[in-house]
mmCIF file of C-alpha atoms in Angstrom:
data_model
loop_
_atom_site.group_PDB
_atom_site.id
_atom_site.type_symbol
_atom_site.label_atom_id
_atom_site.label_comp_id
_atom_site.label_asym_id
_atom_site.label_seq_id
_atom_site.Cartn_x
_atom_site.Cartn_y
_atom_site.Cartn_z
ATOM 1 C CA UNK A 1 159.442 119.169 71.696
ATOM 2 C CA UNK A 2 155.598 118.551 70.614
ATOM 3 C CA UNK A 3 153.033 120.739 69.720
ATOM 4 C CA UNK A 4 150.343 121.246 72.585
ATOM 5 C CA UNK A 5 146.283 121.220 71.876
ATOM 6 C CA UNK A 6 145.082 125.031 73.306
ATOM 7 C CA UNK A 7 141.387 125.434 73.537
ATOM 8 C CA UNK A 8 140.504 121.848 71.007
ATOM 9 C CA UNK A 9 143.577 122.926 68.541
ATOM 10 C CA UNK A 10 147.024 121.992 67.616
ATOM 11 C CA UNK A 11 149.249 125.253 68.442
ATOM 12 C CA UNK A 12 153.035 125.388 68.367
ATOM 13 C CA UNK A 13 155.680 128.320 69.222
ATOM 14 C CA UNK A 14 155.475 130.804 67.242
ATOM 15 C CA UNK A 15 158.729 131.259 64.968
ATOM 16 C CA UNK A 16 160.658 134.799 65.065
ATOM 17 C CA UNK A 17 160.741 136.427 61.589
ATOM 18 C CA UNK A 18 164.423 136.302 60.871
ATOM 19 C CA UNK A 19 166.751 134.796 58.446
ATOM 20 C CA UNK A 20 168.523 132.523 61.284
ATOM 21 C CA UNK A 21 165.139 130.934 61.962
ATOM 22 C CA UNK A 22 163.770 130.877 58.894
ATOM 23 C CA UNK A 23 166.689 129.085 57.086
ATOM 24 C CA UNK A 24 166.920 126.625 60.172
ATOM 25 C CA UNK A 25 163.203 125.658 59.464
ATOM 26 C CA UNK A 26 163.947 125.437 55.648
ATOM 27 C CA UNK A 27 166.929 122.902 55.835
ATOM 28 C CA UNK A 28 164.291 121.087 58.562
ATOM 29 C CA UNK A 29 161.734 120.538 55.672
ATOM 30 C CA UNK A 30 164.079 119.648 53.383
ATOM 31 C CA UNK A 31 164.768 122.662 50.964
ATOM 32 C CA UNK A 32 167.983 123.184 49.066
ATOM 33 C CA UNK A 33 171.023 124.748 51.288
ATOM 34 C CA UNK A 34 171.467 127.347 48.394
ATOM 35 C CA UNK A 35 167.995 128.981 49.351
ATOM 36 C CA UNK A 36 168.915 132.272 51.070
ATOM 37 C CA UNK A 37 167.523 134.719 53.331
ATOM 38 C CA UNK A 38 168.049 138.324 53.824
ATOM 39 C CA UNK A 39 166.823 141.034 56.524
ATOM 40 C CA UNK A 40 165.261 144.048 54.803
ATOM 41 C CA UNK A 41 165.848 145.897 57.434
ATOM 42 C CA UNK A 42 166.117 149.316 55.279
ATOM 43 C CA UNK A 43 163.946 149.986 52.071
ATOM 44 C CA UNK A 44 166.352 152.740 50.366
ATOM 45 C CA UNK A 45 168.040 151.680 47.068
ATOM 46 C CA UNK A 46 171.242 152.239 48.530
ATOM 47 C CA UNK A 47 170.571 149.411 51.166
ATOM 48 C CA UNK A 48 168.539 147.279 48.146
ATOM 49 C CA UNK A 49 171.442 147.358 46.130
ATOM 50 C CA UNK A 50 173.557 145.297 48.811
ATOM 51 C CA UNK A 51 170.857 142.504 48.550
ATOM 52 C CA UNK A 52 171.345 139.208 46.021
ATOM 53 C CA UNK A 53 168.787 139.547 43.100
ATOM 54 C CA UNK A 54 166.782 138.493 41.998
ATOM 55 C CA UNK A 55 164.224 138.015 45.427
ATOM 56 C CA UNK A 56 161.934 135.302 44.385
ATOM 57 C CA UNK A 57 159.527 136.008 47.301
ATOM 58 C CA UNK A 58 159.158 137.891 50.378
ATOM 59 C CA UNK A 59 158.001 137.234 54.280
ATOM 60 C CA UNK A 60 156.130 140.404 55.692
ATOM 61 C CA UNK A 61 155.440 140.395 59.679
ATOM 62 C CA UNK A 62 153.128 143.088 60.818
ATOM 63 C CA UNK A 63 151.016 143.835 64.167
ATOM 64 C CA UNK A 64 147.404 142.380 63.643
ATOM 65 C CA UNK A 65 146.365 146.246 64.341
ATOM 66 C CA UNK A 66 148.184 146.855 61.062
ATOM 67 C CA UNK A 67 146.780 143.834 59.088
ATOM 68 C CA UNK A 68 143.314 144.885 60.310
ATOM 69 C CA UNK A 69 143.542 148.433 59.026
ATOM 70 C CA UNK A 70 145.166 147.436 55.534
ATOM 71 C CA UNK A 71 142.778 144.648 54.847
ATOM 72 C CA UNK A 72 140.019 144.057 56.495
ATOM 73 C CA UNK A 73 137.709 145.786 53.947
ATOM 74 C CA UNK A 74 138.971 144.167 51.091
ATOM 75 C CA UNK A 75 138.305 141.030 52.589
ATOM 76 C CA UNK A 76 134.916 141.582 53.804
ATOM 77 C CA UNK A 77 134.336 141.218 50.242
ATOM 78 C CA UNK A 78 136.084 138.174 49.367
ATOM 79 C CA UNK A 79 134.714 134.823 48.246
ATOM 80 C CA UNK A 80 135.736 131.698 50.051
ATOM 81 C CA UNK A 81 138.529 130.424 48.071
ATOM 82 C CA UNK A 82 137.090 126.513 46.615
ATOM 83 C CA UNK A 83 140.332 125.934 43.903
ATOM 84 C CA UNK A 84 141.962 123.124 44.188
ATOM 85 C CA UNK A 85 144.000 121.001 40.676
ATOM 86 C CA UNK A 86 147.066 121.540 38.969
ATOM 87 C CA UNK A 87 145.453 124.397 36.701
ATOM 88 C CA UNK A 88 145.393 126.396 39.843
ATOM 89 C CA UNK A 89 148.213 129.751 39.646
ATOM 90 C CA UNK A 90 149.407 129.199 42.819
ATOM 91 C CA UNK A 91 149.247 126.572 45.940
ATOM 92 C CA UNK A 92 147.282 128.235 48.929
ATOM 93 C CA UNK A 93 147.296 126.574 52.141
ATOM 94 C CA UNK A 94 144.044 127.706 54.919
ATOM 95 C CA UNK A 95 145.838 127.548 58.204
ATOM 96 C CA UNK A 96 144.321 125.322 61.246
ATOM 97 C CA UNK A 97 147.151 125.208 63.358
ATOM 98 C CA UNK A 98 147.620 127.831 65.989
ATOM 99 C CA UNK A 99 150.523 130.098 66.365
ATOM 100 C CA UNK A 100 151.842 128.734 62.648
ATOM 101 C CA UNK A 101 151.441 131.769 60.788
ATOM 102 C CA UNK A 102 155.557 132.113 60.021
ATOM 103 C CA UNK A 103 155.513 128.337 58.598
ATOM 104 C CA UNK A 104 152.184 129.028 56.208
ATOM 105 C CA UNK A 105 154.134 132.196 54.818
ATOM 106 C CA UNK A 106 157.503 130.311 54.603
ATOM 107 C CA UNK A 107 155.218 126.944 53.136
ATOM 108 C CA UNK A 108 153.587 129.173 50.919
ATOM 109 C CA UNK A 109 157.017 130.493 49.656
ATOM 110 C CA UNK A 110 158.395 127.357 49.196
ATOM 111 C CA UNK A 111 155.257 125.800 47.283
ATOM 112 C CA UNK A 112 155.315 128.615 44.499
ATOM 113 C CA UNK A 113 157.417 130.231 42.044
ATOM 114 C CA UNK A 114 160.674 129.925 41.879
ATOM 115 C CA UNK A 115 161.006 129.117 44.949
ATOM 116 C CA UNK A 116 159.389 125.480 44.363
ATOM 117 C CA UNK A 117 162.533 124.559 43.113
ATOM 118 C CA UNK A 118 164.248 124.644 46.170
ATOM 119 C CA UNK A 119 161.863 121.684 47.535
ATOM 120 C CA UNK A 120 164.232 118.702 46.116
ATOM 121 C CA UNK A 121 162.142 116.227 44.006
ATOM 122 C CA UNK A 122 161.132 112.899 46.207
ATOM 123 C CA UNK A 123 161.159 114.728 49.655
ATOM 124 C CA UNK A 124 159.274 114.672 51.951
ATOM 125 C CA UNK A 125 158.149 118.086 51.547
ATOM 126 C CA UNK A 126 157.993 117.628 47.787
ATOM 127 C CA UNK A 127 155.311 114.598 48.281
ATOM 128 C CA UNK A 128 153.272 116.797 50.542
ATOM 129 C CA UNK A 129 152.970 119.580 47.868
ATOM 130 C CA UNK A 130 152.123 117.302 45.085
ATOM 131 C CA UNK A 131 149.665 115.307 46.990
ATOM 132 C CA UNK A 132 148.123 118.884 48.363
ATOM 133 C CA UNK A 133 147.803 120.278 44.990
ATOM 134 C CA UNK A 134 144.402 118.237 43.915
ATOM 135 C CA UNK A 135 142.528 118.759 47.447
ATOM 136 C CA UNK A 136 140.361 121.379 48.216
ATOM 137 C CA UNK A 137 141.478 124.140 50.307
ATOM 138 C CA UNK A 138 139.718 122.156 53.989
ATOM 139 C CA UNK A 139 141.183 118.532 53.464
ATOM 140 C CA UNK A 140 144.482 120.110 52.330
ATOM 141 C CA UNK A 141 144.563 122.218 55.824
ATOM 142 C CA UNK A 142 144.357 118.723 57.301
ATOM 143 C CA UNK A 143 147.014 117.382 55.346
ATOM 144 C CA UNK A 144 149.048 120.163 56.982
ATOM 145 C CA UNK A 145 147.255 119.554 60.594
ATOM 146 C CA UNK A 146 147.825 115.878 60.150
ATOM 147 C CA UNK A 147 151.725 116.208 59.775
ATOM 148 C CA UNK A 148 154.341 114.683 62.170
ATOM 149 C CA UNK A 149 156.791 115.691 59.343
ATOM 150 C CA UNK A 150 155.778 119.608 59.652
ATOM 151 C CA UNK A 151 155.294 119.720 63.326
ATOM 152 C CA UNK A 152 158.768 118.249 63.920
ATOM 153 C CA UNK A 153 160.670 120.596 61.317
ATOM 154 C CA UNK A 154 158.482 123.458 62.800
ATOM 155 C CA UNK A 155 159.279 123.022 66.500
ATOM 156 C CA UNK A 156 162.605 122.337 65.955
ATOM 157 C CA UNK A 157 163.475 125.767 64.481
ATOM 158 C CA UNK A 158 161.045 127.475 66.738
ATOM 159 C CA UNK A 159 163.530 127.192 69.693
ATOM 160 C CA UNK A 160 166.614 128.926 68.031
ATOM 161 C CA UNK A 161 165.727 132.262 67.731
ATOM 162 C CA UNK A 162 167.538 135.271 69.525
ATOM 163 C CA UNK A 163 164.456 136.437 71.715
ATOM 164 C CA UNK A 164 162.608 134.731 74.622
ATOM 165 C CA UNK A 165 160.983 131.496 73.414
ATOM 166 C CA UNK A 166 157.006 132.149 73.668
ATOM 167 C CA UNK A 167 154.909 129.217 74.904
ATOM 168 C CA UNK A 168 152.760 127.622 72.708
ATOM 169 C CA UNK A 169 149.629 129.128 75.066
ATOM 170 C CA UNK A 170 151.076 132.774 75.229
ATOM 171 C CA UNK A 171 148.562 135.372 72.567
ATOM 172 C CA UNK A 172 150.265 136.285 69.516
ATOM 173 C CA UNK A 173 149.502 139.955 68.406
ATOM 174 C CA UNK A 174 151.020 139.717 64.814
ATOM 175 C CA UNK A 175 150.190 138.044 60.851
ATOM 176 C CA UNK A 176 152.824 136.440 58.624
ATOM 177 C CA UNK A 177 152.238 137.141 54.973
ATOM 178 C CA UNK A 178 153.989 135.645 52.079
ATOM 179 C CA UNK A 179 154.277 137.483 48.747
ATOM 180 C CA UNK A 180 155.467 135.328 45.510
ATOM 181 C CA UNK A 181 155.877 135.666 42.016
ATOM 182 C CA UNK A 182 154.251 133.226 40.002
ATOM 183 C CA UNK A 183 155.588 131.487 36.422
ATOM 184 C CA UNK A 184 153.115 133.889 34.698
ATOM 185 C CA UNK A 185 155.069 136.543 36.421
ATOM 186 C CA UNK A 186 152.033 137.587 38.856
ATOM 187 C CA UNK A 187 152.162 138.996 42.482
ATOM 188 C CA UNK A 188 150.908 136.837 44.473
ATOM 189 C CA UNK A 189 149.378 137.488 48.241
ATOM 190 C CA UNK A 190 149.603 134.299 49.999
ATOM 191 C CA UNK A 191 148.025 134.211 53.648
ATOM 192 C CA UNK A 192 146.674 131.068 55.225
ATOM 193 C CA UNK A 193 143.947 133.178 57.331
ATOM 194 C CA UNK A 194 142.384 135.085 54.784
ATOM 195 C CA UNK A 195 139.533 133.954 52.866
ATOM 196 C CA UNK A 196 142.133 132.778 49.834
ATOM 197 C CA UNK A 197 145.247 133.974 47.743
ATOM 198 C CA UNK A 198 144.592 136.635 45.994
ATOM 199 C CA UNK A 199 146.262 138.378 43.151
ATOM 200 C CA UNK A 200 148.249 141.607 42.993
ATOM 201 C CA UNK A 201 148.598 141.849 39.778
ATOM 202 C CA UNK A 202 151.360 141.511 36.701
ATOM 203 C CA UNK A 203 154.875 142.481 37.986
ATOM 204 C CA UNK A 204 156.258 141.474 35.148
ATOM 205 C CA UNK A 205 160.668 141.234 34.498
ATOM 206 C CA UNK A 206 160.658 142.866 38.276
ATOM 207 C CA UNK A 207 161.531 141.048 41.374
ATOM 208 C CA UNK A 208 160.037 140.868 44.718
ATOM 209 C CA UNK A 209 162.150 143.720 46.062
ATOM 210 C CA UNK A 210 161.344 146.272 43.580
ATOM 211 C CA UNK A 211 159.986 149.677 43.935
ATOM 212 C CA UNK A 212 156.906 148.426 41.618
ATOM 213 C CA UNK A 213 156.617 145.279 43.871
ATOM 214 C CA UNK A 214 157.294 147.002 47.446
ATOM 215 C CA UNK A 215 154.490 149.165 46.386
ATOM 216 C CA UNK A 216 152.294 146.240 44.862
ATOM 217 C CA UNK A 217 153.081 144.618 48.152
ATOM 218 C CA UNK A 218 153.998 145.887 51.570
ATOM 219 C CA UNK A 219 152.672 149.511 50.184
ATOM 220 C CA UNK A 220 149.326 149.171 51.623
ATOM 221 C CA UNK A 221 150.447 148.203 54.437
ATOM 222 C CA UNK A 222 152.941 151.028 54.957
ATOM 223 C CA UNK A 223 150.299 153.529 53.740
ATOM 224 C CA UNK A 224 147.396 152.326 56.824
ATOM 225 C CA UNK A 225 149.916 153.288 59.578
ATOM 226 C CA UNK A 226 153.772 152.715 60.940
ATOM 227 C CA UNK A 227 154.347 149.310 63.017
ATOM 228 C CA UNK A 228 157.696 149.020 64.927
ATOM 229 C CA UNK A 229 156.969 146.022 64.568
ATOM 230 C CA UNK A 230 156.950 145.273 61.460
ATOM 231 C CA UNK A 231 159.719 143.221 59.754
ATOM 232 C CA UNK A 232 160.517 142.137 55.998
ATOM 233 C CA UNK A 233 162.655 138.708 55.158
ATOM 234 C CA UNK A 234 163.574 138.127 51.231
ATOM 235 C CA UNK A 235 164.178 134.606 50.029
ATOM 236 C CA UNK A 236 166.759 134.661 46.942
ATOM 237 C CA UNK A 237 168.999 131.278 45.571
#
C-alpha cells in the first residue's frame, strides 16, 4: 500500500497511538528490537511503578481542541525555527506529509536522546538522520517527503492496528507530540507542526515519566481541559 496525493499533498493513514503499532513501525525503520513501548494508561505512582525505567521519551496524542487551548498562545509568539548543524540540541523535523503526525513524534523520538541509539549505525534510518542534521528545517521536510524508505515503513504499520483502518482522505481531529530528553538532560517538545522545538526546560537525573516531567510535559495539557481522547505511549530499552 502507497501513500495517496489529497488536495496537491502526500497523505498516508494515520497510525493508532499504541505500543503494537508503534513498535511495528519501529522494527520497519530499522530500530533496535530492545526498544520498548508501554501504555500509560494510568498516571498514579502505583501504576508508574509497574513501568521499566528509565522512559527515555514519551508519545502524547490529544484532540486538536486540546492542543489549541494548551498552545496556541504560546505559539503565536514563536519565531520560525531556521537551525540546522550538528551544534543544534536536538533534531526537529517540520512535517509536509498529511496524516503523519504519529511518525514525526515517533521520528522525533528516535532522532534524539537516548533514544538515537536505538537507530543501528549504517541504516537506513541512521543515513537519513545524519544527512538531515546539516539542512535547514524546509529541505530537511523534503528529505522526509522525498522518502520511499519512510512511506513504506509507515504504511506498513499503519494497517495493524486494533481499530478501523482510516483512509488516507478521512479528517483527522487529533496532534502527536513527542517529548525527549536531551544529552544535556533538557525537556524537549518536539512537534513537526509547530513553528519549531522548543525547550521545557532542565529535568535533570529525572526521566520522562516523572512527576517533575509529567508536569513539565503533558501538565499543560491536562490543566486546559480533559480529552477522552487523549493517550500517552513511553519508549524505554
Amino acid at each position: 500500500m502507497s501513500a495517496r496525493i489529497v488536495n496537491g499533498k502526500k497523505t498516508f493513514i494515520p497510525i493508532e497511538n499504541n505500543p503494537e503499532v508503534l513498535s511495528h513501525l519501529a522494527q520497519n525503520l530499522g530500530a533496535s528490537s530492545s526498544l520498548r513501548f508501554y501504555d500509560i494508561v494510568d498516571l498514579s505512582d502505583d501504576f508508574l511503578s509497574s513501568i521499566p525505567r528509565p522512559a527515555h521519551s514519551l508519545i502524547f496524542l490529544c484532540s486538536a481542541a486540546l492542543f489549541h487551548r494548551a498552545r496556541d498562545e504560546e505559539e503565536s509568539s514563536m519565531s520560525e525555527y531556521t537551525g540546522c548543524g550538528a551544534q543544534e540540541p536536538v533534531l526537529w523535523f517540520r512535517q509536509t506529509i498529511g496524516h503523519a503526525c504519529g511518525l514525526m513524534a515517533l521520528l522525533h523520538c528516535l532522532a534524539n536522546g537516548e533514544g538515537r541509539k536505538s537507530v543501528p549505525p549504517g541504516s537506513e534510518l541512521d543515513t537519513l538522520f545524519q544527512n538531515a542534521v546539516s539542512l535547514p528545517p524546509s529541505p530537511r521536510a523534503g528529505l522526509l517527503y522525498d522518502s520511499q524508505f519512510i512511506e513504506r515503513a509507515h504504511m506498513a504499520a499503519a494497517v495493524e492496528g486494533s481499530s478501523v483502518v482510516p483512509s488516507s482522505t478521512d479528517p483527522v481531529g487529533f496532534h502527536y507530540i513527542a517529548f525527549v530528553k536531551d544529552e544535556r538532560r533538557h525537556l524537549w517538545e518536539l512537534n513537526g507542526s509547530m513553528k519549531g522545538p522548543v525547550d521545557r526546560g532542565v529535568l535533570g537525573e529525572e526521566d520522562l515519566l516523572s512527576r517533575k516531567a509529567l508536569d513539565m510535559s503533558i501538565g499543560p495539557f491536562l490543566a486546559a481541559g480533559e480529552d477522552i481522547g487523549a493517550s500517552i505511549v513511553a519508549l524505554a530499552g
